[in-house]
Short mmCIF file of C-alpha atoms and ligand atoms in Angstrom, two decimals:
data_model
loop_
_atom_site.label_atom_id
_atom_site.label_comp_id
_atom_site.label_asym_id
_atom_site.label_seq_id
_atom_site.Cartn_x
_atom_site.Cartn_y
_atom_site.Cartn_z
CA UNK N 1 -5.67 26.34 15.66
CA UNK N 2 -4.06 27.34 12.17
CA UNK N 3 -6.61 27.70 9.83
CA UNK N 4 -5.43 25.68 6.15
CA UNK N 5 -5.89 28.50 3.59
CA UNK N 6 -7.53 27.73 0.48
CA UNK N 7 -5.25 27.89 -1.83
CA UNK N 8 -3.18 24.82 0.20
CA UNK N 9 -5.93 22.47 1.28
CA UNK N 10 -8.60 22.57 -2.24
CA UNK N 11 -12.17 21.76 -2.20
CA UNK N 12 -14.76 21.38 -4.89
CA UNK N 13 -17.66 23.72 -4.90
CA UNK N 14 -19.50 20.44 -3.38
CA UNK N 15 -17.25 20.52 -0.45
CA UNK N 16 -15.49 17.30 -1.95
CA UNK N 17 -11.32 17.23 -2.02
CA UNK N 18 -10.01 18.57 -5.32
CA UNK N 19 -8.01 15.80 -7.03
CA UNK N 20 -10.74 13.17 -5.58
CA UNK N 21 -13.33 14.28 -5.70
CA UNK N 22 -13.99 12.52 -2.52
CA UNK N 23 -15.90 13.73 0.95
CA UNK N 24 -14.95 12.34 4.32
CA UNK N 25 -17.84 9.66 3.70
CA UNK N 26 -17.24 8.17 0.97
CA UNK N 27 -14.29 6.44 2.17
CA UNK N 28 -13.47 3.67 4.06
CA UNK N 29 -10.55 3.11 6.66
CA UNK N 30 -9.31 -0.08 4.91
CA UNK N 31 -8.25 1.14 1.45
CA UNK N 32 -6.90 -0.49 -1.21
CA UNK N 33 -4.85 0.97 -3.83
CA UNK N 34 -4.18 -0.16 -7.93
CA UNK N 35 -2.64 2.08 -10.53
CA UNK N 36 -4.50 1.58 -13.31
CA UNK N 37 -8.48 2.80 -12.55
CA UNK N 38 -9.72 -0.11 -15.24
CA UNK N 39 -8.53 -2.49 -12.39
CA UNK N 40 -10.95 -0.39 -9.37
CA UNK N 41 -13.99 -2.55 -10.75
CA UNK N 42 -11.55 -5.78 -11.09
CA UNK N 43 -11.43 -5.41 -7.34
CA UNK N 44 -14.95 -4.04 -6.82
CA UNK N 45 -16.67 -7.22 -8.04
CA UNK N 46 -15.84 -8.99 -5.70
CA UNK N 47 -17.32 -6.65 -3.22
CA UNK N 48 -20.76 -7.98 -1.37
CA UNK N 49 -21.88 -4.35 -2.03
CA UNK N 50 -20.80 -1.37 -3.34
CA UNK N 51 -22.59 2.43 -1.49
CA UNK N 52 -20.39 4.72 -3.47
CA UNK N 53 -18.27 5.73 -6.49
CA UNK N 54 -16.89 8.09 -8.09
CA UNK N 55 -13.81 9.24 -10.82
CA UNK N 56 -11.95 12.29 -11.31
CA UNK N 57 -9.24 12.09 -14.08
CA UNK N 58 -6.85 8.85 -13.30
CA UNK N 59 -8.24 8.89 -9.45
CA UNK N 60 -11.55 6.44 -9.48
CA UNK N 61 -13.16 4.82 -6.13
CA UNK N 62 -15.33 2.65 -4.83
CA UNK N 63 -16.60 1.76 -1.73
CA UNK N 64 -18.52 -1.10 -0.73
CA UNK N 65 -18.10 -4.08 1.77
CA UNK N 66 -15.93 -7.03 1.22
CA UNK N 67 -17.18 -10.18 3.91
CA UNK N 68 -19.27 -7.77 5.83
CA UNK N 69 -16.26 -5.03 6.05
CA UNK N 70 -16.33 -1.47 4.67
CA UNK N 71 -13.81 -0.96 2.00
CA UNK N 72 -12.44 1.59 -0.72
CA UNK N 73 -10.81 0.92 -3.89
CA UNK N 74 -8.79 3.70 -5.26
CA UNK N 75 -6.64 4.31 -8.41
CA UNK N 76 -3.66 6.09 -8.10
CA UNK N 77 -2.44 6.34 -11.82
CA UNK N 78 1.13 5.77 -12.43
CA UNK N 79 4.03 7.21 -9.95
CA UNK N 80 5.24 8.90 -6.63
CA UNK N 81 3.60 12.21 -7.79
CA UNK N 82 0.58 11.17 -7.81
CA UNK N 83 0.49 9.29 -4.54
CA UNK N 84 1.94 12.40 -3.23
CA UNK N 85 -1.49 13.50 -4.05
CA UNK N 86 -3.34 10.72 -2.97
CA UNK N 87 -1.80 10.23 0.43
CA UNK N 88 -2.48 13.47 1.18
CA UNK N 89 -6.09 14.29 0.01
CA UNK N 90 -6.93 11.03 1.87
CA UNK N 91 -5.08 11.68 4.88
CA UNK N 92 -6.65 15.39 4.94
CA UNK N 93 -10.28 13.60 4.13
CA UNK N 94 -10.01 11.81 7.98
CA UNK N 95 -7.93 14.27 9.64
CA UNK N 96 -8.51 17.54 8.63
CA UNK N 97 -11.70 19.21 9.69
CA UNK N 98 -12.45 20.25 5.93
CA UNK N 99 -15.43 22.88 7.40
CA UNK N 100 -13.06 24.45 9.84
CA UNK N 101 -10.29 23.55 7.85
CA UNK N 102 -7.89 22.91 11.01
CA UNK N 103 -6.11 19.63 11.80
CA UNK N 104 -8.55 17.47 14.25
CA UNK N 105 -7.46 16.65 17.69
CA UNK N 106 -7.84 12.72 16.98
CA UNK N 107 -5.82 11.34 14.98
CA UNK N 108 -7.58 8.54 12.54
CA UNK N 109 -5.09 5.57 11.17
CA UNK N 110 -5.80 4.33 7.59
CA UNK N 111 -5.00 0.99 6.64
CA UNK N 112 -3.48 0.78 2.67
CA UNK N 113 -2.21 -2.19 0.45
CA UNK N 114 -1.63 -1.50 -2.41
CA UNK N 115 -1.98 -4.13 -5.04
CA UNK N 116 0.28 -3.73 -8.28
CA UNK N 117 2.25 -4.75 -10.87
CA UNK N 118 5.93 -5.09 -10.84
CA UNK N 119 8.87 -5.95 -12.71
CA UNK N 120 11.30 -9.09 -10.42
CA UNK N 121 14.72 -8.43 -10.45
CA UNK N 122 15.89 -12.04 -9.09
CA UNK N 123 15.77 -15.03 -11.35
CA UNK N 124 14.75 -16.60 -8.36
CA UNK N 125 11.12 -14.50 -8.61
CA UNK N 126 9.75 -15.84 -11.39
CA UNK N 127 6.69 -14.29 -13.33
CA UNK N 128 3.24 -14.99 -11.91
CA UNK N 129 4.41 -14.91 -8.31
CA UNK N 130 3.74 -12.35 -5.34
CA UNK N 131 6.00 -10.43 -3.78
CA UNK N 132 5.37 -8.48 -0.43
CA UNK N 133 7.43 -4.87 -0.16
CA UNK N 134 8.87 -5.50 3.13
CA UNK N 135 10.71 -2.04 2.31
CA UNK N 136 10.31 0.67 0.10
CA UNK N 137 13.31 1.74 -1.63
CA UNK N 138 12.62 5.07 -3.61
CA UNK N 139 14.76 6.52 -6.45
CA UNK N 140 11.81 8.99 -6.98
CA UNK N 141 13.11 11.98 -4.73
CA UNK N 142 9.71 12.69 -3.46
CA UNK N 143 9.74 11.77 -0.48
CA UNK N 144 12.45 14.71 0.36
CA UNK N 145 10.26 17.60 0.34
CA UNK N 146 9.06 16.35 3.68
CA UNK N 147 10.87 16.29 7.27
CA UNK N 148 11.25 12.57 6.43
CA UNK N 149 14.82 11.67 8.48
CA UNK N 150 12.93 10.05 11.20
CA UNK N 151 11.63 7.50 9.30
CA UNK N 152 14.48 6.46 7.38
CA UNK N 153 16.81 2.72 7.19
CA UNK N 154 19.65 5.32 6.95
CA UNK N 155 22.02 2.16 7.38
CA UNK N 156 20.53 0.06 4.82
CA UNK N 157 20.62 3.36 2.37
CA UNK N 158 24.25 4.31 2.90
CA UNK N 159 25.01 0.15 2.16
CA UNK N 160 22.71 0.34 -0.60
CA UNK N 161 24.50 3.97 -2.06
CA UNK N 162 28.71 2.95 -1.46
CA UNK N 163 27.52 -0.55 -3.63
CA UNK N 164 26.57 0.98 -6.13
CA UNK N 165 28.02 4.49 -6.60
CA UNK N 166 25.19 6.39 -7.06
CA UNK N 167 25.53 9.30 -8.62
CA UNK N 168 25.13 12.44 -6.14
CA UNK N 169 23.80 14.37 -8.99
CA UNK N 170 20.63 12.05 -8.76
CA UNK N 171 18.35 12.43 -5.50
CA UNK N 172 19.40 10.58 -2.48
CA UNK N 173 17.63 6.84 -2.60
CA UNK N 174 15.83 6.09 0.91
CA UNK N 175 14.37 3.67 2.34
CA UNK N 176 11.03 2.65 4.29
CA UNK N 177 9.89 -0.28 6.19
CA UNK N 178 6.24 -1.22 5.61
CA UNK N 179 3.36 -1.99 8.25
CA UNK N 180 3.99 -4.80 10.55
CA UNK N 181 0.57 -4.64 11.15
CA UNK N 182 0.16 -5.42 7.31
CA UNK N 183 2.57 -7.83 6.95
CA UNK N 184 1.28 -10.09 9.64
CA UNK N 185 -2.01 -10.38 8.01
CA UNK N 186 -0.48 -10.65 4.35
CA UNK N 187 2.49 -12.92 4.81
CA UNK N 188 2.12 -16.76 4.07
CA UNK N 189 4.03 -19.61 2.11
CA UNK N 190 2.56 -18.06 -1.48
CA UNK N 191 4.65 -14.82 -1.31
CA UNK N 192 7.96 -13.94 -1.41
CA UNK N 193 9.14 -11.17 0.70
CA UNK N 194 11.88 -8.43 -0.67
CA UNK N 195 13.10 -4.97 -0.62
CA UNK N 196 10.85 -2.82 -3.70
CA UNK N 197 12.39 -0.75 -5.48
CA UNK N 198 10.56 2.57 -6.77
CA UNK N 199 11.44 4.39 -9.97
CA UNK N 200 10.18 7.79 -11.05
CA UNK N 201 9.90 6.77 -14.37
CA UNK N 202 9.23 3.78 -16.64
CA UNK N 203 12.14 3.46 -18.99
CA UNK N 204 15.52 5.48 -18.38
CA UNK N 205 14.80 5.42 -14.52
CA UNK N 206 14.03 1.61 -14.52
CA UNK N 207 17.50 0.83 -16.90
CA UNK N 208 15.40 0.53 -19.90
CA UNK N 209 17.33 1.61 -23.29
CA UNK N 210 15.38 2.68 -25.99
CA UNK N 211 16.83 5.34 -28.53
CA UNK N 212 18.95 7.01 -25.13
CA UNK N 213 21.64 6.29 -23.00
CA UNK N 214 21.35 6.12 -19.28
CA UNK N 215 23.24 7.59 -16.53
CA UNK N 216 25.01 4.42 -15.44
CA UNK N 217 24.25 1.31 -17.58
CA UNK N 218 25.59 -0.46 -14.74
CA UNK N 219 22.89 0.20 -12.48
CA UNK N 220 20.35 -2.47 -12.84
CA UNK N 221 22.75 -5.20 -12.26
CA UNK N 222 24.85 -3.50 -9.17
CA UNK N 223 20.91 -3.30 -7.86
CA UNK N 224 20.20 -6.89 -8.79
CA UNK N 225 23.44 -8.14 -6.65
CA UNK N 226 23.15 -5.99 -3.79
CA UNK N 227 22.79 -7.73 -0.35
CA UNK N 228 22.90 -6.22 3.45
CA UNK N 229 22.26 -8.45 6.48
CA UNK N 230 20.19 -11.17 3.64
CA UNK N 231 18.09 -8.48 2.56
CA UNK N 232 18.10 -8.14 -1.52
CA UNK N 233 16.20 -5.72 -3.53
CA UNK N 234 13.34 -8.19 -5.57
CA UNK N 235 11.40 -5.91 -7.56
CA UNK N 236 10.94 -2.64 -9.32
CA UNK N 237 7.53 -0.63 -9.75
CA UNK N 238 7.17 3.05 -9.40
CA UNK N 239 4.88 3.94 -6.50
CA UNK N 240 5.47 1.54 -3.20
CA UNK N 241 8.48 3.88 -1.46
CA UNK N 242 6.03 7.10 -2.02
CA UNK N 243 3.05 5.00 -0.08
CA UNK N 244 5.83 3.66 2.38
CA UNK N 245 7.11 7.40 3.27
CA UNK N 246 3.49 9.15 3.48
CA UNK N 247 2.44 6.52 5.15
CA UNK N 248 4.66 6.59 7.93
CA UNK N 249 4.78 9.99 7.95
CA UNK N 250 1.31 11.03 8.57
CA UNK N 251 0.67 7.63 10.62
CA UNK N 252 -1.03 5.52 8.78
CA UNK N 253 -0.65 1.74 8.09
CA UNK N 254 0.76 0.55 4.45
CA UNK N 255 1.86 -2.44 2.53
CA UNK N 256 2.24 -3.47 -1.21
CA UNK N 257 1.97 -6.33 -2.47
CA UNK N 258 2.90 -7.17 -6.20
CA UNK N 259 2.02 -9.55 -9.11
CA UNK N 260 5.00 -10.54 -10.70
CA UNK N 261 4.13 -9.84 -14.55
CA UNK N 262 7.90 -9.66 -15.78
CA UNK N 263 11.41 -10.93 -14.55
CA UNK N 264 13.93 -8.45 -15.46
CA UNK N 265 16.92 -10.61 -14.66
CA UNK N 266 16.30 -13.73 -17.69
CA UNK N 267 14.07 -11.57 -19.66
CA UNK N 268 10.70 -13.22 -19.28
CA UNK N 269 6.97 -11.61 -19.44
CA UNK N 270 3.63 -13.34 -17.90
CA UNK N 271 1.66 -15.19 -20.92
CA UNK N 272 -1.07 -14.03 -18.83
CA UNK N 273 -0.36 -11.23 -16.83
CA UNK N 274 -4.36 -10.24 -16.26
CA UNK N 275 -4.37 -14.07 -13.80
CA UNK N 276 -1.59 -13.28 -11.47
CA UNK N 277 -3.54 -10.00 -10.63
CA UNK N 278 -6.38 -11.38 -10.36
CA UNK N 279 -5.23 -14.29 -8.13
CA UNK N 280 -3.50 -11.26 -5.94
CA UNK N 281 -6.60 -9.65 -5.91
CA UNK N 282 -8.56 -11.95 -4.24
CA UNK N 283 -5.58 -13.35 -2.09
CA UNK N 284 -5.30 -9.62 -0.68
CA UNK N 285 -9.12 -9.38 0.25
CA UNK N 286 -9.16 -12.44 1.81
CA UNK N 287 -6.25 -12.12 3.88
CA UNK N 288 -7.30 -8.44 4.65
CA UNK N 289 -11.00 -8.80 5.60
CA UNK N 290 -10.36 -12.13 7.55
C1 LIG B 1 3.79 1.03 -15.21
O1 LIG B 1 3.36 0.32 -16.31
C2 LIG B 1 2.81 0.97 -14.06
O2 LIG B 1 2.55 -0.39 -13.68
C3 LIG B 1 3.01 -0.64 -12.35
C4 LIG B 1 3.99 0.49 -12.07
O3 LIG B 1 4.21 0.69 -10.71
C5 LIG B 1 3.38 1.66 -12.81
O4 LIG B 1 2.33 2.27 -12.09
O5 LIG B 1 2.01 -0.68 -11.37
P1 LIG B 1 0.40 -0.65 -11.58
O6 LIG B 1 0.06 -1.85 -12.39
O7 LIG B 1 -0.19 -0.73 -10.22
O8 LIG B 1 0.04 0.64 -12.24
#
């Protein structure tokens, strides 16, 4: 068995994982992921009980039970690096012996939904509405440091890359399908289900013009209007692809579902954005810990 040297696979001087600051107890199997860690206790209260918690920088959890079932709730901050991060110090918290530090001979699945905000991109998807990521489409370029071919819609990519000319000088955009598993549990009548798109950034990446010009102004609306076999790309956040890839890479179970607090294509913004959360907070729980 390799042995993971210490400089790859970091612990805290209380054996804990370094960006984490979590040991292999303190989390549950069912996970739940939100960006922003004021939104951990959002989810949290609505826990039965809560054993653990803890923060380190962006990255805050807590664990508890949700109708009698053990639970975390973890903040990932904003963007594919971090849940490069976060995949990975969770994946190595259930399947990396962190005493012996060698890879364990069972393999233990997690089971992730992320819950998040997101921009629509169809009139259609109007603000305050959910959208489940049937797909992860990722503009980030992450997920290419891995061996990642095998997971890959290359068909729906190459569509996806001839519509709209992307530029070669920007990283290859791929594509992931989520967790049938997931989606069974998460699909109903209440949520639209689309392609998500994932940006690694908020403003130039996304199409936004501020004070600078983007690469191809063009972009946003050859995404908008792209269709292959009915499948159209609905929304835009910045972490769902990088969750997608991991995920399916180190064999775990993922799906993200969003709360639609702006519509990109007529320009409107939730007067509320903190209810459709909410609402997709509790939705998710329920469906998840049925
Ligand atoms: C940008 O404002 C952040 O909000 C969205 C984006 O994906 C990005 O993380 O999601 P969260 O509300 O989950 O953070």
């Amino acid at each position: 068995m390799n042995k993971i040297a210490a400089s790859e696979l970091i612990l805290n001087p209380d054996g804990s994982i370094y960006h984490l600051n979590l040991r292999p107890e303190n989390i549950a199997s069912n996970i739940i992921f939100v960006g922003d860690q004021n939104r951990v206790p959002k989810v949290s209260k609505h826990f039965d009980s809560i054993e653990f918690e803890t923060q380190k920088r962006e990255f805050r959890t807590i664990t508890g039970t949700y109708k009698g079932k053990r639970i975390s709730v973890i903040s990932t901050g904003i963007g594919p690096d971090n849940i490069d991060i976060v995949m990975n110090e969770l994946d190595a918290l259930v399947n990396i012996d962190l005493e012996t530090r060698t890879v364990k001979k069972e393999h233990t699945k997690l089971h992730i939904v992320r819950i998040g905000t997101s921009g629509s991109l169809q009139s259609y998807i109007p603000v305050d509405s959910f959208v489940l990521a049937k797909y992860g489409l990722g503009f980030d370029g992450m997920l290419h440091a891995y061996d990642c071919k095998s997971i890959l819609e290359t068909e729906l990519e190459d569509a996806f890359i001839e519509h709209t000319g992307y530029s070669p000088r920007k990283s290859r955009p791929y594509i992931v399908k989520n967790s049938d598993i997931l989606e069974t549990k998460l699909l109903s009548d209440k949520v639209f289900s689309g392609v998500t798109a994932t940006a690694g950034g908020f403003y130039g990446p996304q199409g936004r013009v501020l004070r600078l010009a983007i690469q191809d102004p063009k972009l946003n609306s050859k995404i908008d209007n792209f269709e292959f076999n009915g499948i159209k790309i609905t929304n835009l956040e910045m972490e769902t692809s990088a969750i997608y890839g991991l995920a399916k890479l180190l064999g775990h179970e993922a799906c993200s579902m969003n709360a639609i607090i702006a519509n990109r294509a007529n320009g409107t913004f939730s007067e509320d954005p903190y209810k459709p959360i909410e609402e997709l907070i509790i939705y998710t729980l329920n469906k998840l810990c049925l």
